[in-house]
Amino acid sequence: MAAANQTIIRLAETLRRTGLSRSTLYDLQTAGEFPKSIKLTRHRHGSAVGWLESEVNAWIEARIAERDQMPQHAWEPTGRAVA
């Protein structure tokens, strides 16, 4: 699927934008809960990968939407969950 103006972001930028650790990002990706990476090299030993910026942004937006669907009364003003 070819799309115009697709930007690939590398691991460091993906981690910065999501706030995830490297291991958590790869765990989520393996579980199908984070966008798949794109291999950037064709060499057998090449390990350069990146993610489509649009997919990472969509993942972040989905996390925000999940948060916003949470009932307001579920949180105290301190940010701690009510038991």
Backbone as JSON Lines, residues from 0, in Angstrom:
{"i":0,"aa":"M","n":[0.84,-1.17,0.0],"ca":[0.0,0.0,0.0],"c":[0.89,1.23,0.0]}
{"i":1,"aa":"A","n":[0.88,1.97,-1.05],"ca":[1.69,3.18,-1.14],"c":[0.85,4.39,-0.76]}
{"i":2,"aa":"A","n":[1.41,5.21,0.09],"ca":[0.72,6.42,0.51],"c":[1.69,7.59,0.4]}
{"i":3,"aa":"A","n":[1.18,8.73,0.02],"ca":[2.02,9.91,-0.13],"c":[2.39,10.47,1.24]}
{"i":4,"aa":"N","n":[3.57,11.06,1.32],"ca":[4.02,11.75,2.52],"c":[4.05,10.89,3.78]}
{"i":5,"aa":"Q","n":[4.46,9.66,3.65],"ca":[4.63,8.8,4.83],"c":[6.02,9.03,5.4]}
{"i":6,"aa":"T","n":[6.1,9.25,6.69],"ca":[7.37,9.48,7.35],"c":[7.66,8.31,8.27]}
{"i":7,"aa":"I","n":[8.89,7.81,8.19],"ca":[9.33,6.72,9.06],"c":[10.14,7.35,10.19]}
{"i":8,"aa":"I","n":[9.79,6.96,11.43],"ca":[10.55,7.44,12.57],"c":[11.31,6.26,13.17]}
{"i":9,"aa":"R","n":[12.5,6.53,13.64],"ca":[13.36,5.49,14.19],"c":[13.01,5.21,15.64]}
{"i":10,"aa":"L","n":[13.67,4.22,16.21],"ca":[13.36,3.74,17.55],"c":[13.43,4.84,18.61]}
{"i":11,"aa":"A","n":[14.49,5.61,18.64],"ca":[14.65,6.63,19.69],"c":[13.48,7.61,19.67]}
{"i":12,"aa":"E","n":[13.08,8.04,18.49],"ca":[11.96,8.98,18.38],"c":[10.64,8.31,18.76]}
{"i":13,"aa":"T","n":[10.47,7.06,18.4],"ca":[9.25,6.32,18.75],"c":[9.16,6.19,20.27]}
{"i":14,"aa":"L","n":[10.26,5.86,20.92],"ca":[10.28,5.75,22.38],"c":[10.0,7.11,23.02]}
{"i":15,"aa":"R","n":[10.59,8.16,22.5],"ca":[10.38,9.5,23.04],"c":[8.91,9.89,22.95]}
{"i":16,"aa":"R","n":[8.3,9.64,21.81],"ca":[6.9,10.05,21.61],"c":[5.92,9.25,22.45]}
{"i":17,"aa":"T","n":[6.2,7.98,22.64],"ca":[5.25,7.13,23.36],"c":[5.5,7.08,24.86]}
{"i":18,"aa":"G","n":[6.73,7.34,25.27],"ca":[7.08,7.22,26.67],"c":[7.3,5.78,27.11]}
{"i":19,"aa":"L","n":[7.32,4.86,26.16],"ca":[7.53,3.45,26.46],"c":[9.01,3.13,26.56]}
{"i":20,"aa":"S","n":[9.32,2.06,27.28],"ca":[10.68,1.54,27.26],"c":[10.82,0.68,26.0]}
{"i":21,"aa":"R","n":[12.04,0.41,25.63],"ca":[12.31,-0.42,24.45],"c":[11.65,-1.79,24.59]}
{"i":22,"aa":"S","n":[11.84,-2.43,25.75],"ca":[11.3,-3.78,25.92],"c":[9.77,-3.77,25.92]}
{"i":23,"aa":"T","n":[9.16,-2.76,26.51],"ca":[7.7,-2.68,26.52],"c":[7.17,-2.47,25.1]}
{"i":24,"aa":"L","n":[7.83,-1.61,24.34],"ca":[7.41,-1.38,22.96],"c":[7.43,-2.69,22.17]}
{"i":25,"aa":"Y","n":[8.52,-3.44,22.27],"ca":[8.61,-4.69,21.52],"c":[7.65,-5.75,22.05]}
{"i":26,"aa":"D","n":[7.39,-5.76,23.37],"ca":[6.39,-6.68,23.92],"c":[5.01,-6.36,23.37]}
{"i":27,"aa":"L","n":[4.66,-5.07,23.34],"ca":[3.36,-4.67,22.8],"c":[3.26,-5.0,21.31]}
{"i":28,"aa":"Q","n":[4.34,-4.78,20.59],"ca":[4.35,-5.09,19.16],"c":[4.15,-6.58,18.94]}
{"i":29,"aa":"T","n":[4.82,-7.42,19.71],"ca":[4.69,-8.87,19.59],"c":[3.26,-9.31,19.9]}
{"i":30,"aa":"A","n":[2.62,-8.64,20.86],"ca":[1.25,-8.96,21.25],"c":[0.22,-8.38,20.28]}
{"i":31,"aa":"G","n":[0.68,-7.65,19.27],"ca":[-0.23,-7.05,18.3],"c":[-0.92,-5.8,18.83]}
{"i":32,"aa":"E","n":[-0.36,-5.19,19.87],"ca":[-0.96,-4.02,20.5],"c":[-0.22,-2.72,20.18]}
{"i":33,"aa":"F","n":[0.76,-2.8,19.31],"ca":[1.51,-1.64,18.85],"c":[1.82,-1.87,17.38]}
{"i":34,"aa":"P","n":[1.89,-0.79,16.58],"ca":[2.16,-0.96,15.15],"c":[3.44,-1.75,14.88]}
{"i":35,"aa":"K","n":[3.41,-2.5,13.79],"ca":[4.58,-3.28,13.38],"c":[5.67,-2.35,12.86]}
{"i":36,"aa":"S","n":[6.9,-2.73,13.13],"ca":[8.03,-1.97,12.61],"c":[8.25,-2.32,11.14]}
{"i":37,"aa":"I","n":[9.01,-1.47,10.49],"ca":[9.36,-1.66,9.08],"c":[10.87,-1.88,9.01]}
{"i":38,"aa":"K","n":[11.28,-2.98,8.42],"ca":[12.71,-3.24,8.24],"c":[13.22,-2.29,7.16]}
{"i":39,"aa":"L","n":[14.28,-1.58,7.48],"ca":[14.79,-0.55,6.57],"c":[15.97,-1.01,5.73]}
{"i":40,"aa":"T","n":[16.5,-2.19,6.02],"ca":[17.62,-2.71,5.24],"c":[17.26,-4.08,4.7]}
{"i":41,"aa":"R","n":[17.89,-4.45,3.6],"ca":[17.66,-5.76,3.0],"c":[18.76,-6.75,3.34]}
{"i":42,"aa":"H","n":[19.78,-6.29,4.0],"ca":[20.89,-7.16,4.34],"c":[20.49,-8.15,5.42]}
{"i":43,"aa":"R","n":[21.06,-9.34,5.33],"ca":[20.75,-10.38,6.32],"c":[21.02,-9.91,7.73]}
{"i":44,"aa":"H","n":[22.1,-9.19,7.92],"ca":[22.5,-8.8,9.26],"c":[22.07,-7.38,9.62]}
{"i":45,"aa":"G","n":[21.35,-6.73,8.73],"ca":[20.88,-5.38,9.02],"c":[19.75,-5.39,10.04]}
{"i":46,"aa":"S","n":[19.8,-4.45,10.94],"ca":[18.77,-4.42,11.97],"c":[18.07,-3.08,12.06]}
{"i":47,"aa":"A","n":[18.26,-2.22,11.08],"ca":[17.63,-0.91,11.11],"c":[16.13,-1.05,10.87]}
{"i":48,"aa":"V","n":[15.35,-0.54,11.82],"ca":[13.9,-0.55,11.68],"c":[13.34,0.83,12.02]}
{"i":49,"aa":"G","n":[12.12,1.04,11.62],"ca":[11.42,2.28,11.94],"c":[9.93,2.0,11.95]}
{"i":50,"aa":"W","n":[9.16,3.01,12.33],"ca":[7.71,2.89,12.37],"c":[7.11,4.04,11.59]}
{"i":51,"aa":"L","n":[5.95,3.79,10.98],"ca":[5.27,4.87,10.29],"c":[4.76,5.87,11.32]}
{"i":52,"aa":"E","n":[5.12,7.1,11.12],"ca":[4.73,8.16,12.05],"c":[3.22,8.2,12.22]}
{"i":53,"aa":"S","n":[2.49,8.03,11.14],"ca":[1.02,8.09,11.2],"c":[0.45,6.97,12.07]}
{"i":54,"aa":"E","n":[1.05,5.79,12.03],"ca":[0.58,4.67,12.84],"c":[0.9,4.88,14.32]}
{"i":55,"aa":"V","n":[2.08,5.42,14.6],"ca":[2.44,5.72,15.99],"c":[1.51,6.8,16.54]}
{"i":56,"aa":"N","n":[1.25,7.83,15.74],"ca":[0.34,8.89,16.17],"c":[-1.06,8.34,16.41]}
{"i":57,"aa":"A","n":[-1.52,7.43,15.58],"ca":[-2.84,6.81,15.76],"c":[-2.88,6.0,17.04]}
{"i":58,"aa":"W","n":[-1.79,5.3,17.36],"ca":[-1.72,4.52,18.59],"c":[-1.81,5.44,19.8]}
{"i":59,"aa":"I","n":[-1.09,6.56,19.76],"ca":[-1.14,7.54,20.85],"c":[-2.56,8.1,20.99]}
{"i":60,"aa":"E","n":[-3.18,8.45,19.88],"ca":[-4.55,8.98,19.91],"c":[-5.53,7.96,20.5]}
{"i":61,"aa":"A","n":[-5.32,6.69,20.21],"ca":[-6.19,5.64,20.76],"c":[-6.03,5.55,22.28]}
{"i":62,"aa":"R","n":[-4.8,5.73,22.78],"ca":[-4.59,5.71,24.24],"c":[-5.31,6.89,24.88]}
{"i":63,"aa":"I","n":[-5.28,8.06,24.23],"ca":[-5.98,9.23,24.74],"c":[-7.48,8.99,24.74]}
{"i":64,"aa":"A","n":[-7.99,8.41,23.66],"ca":[-9.43,8.13,23.57],"c":[-9.86,7.15,24.66]}
{"i":65,"aa":"E","n":[-9.05,6.14,24.95],"ca":[-9.36,5.19,26.03],"c":[-9.44,5.92,27.36]}
{"i":66,"aa":"R","n":[-8.49,6.8,27.6],"ca":[-8.48,7.57,28.84],"c":[-9.73,8.44,28.95]}
{"i":67,"aa":"D","n":[-10.1,9.07,27.86],"ca":[-11.23,9.99,27.86],"c":[-12.57,9.27,28.0]}
{"i":68,"aa":"Q","n":[-12.62,7.98,27.71],"ca":[-13.85,7.22,27.86],"c":[-14.05,6.73,29.29]}
{"i":69,"aa":"M","n":[-13.03,6.88,30.13],"ca":[-13.11,6.44,31.52],"c":[-14.05,7.39,32.28]}
{"i":70,"aa":"P","n":[-14.96,6.87,33.09],"ca":[-15.86,7.73,33.85],"c":[-15.08,8.7,34.74]}
{"i":71,"aa":"Q","n":[-15.52,9.95,34.78],"ca":[-14.81,10.96,35.56],"c":[-14.79,10.63,37.05]}
{"i":72,"aa":"H","n":[-15.83,10.0,37.56],"ca":[-15.88,9.69,38.98],"c":[-14.92,8.59,39.39]}
{"i":73,"aa":"A","n":[-14.26,7.97,38.44],"ca":[-13.34,6.88,38.75],"c":[-12.01,7.39,39.31]}
{"i":74,"aa":"W","n":[-11.79,8.69,39.24],"ca":[-10.53,9.25,39.71],"c":[-10.78,10.34,40.75]}
{"i":75,"aa":"E","n":[-9.97,10.33,41.79],"ca":[-9.99,11.41,42.77],"c":[-9.19,12.58,42.19]}
{"i":76,"aa":"P","n":[-9.36,13.78,42.74],"ca":[-8.57,14.93,42.27],"c":[-7.06,14.73,42.35]}
{"i":77,"aa":"T","n":[-6.61,13.84,43.22],"ca":[-5.17,13.59,43.37],"c":[-4.64,12.74,42.23]}
{"i":78,"aa":"G","n":[-5.53,12.16,41.42],"ca":[-5.1,11.3,40.33],"c":[-5.06,9.85,40.72]}
{"i":79,"aa":"R","n":[-5.39,9.54,41.97],"ca":[-5.39,8.14,42.4],"c":[-6.76,7.53,42.15]}
{"i":80,"aa":"A","n":[-6.77,6.28,41.77],"ca":[-8.03,5.6,41.5],"c":[-8.8,5.41,42.8]}
{"i":81,"aa":"V","n":[-10.12,5.53,42.71],"ca":[-10.98,5.32,43.87],"c":[-11.23,3.84,44.03]}
{"i":82,"aa":"A","n":[-11.09,3.34,45.25],"ca":[-11.27,1.91,45.5],"c":[-12.75,1.55,45.57]}
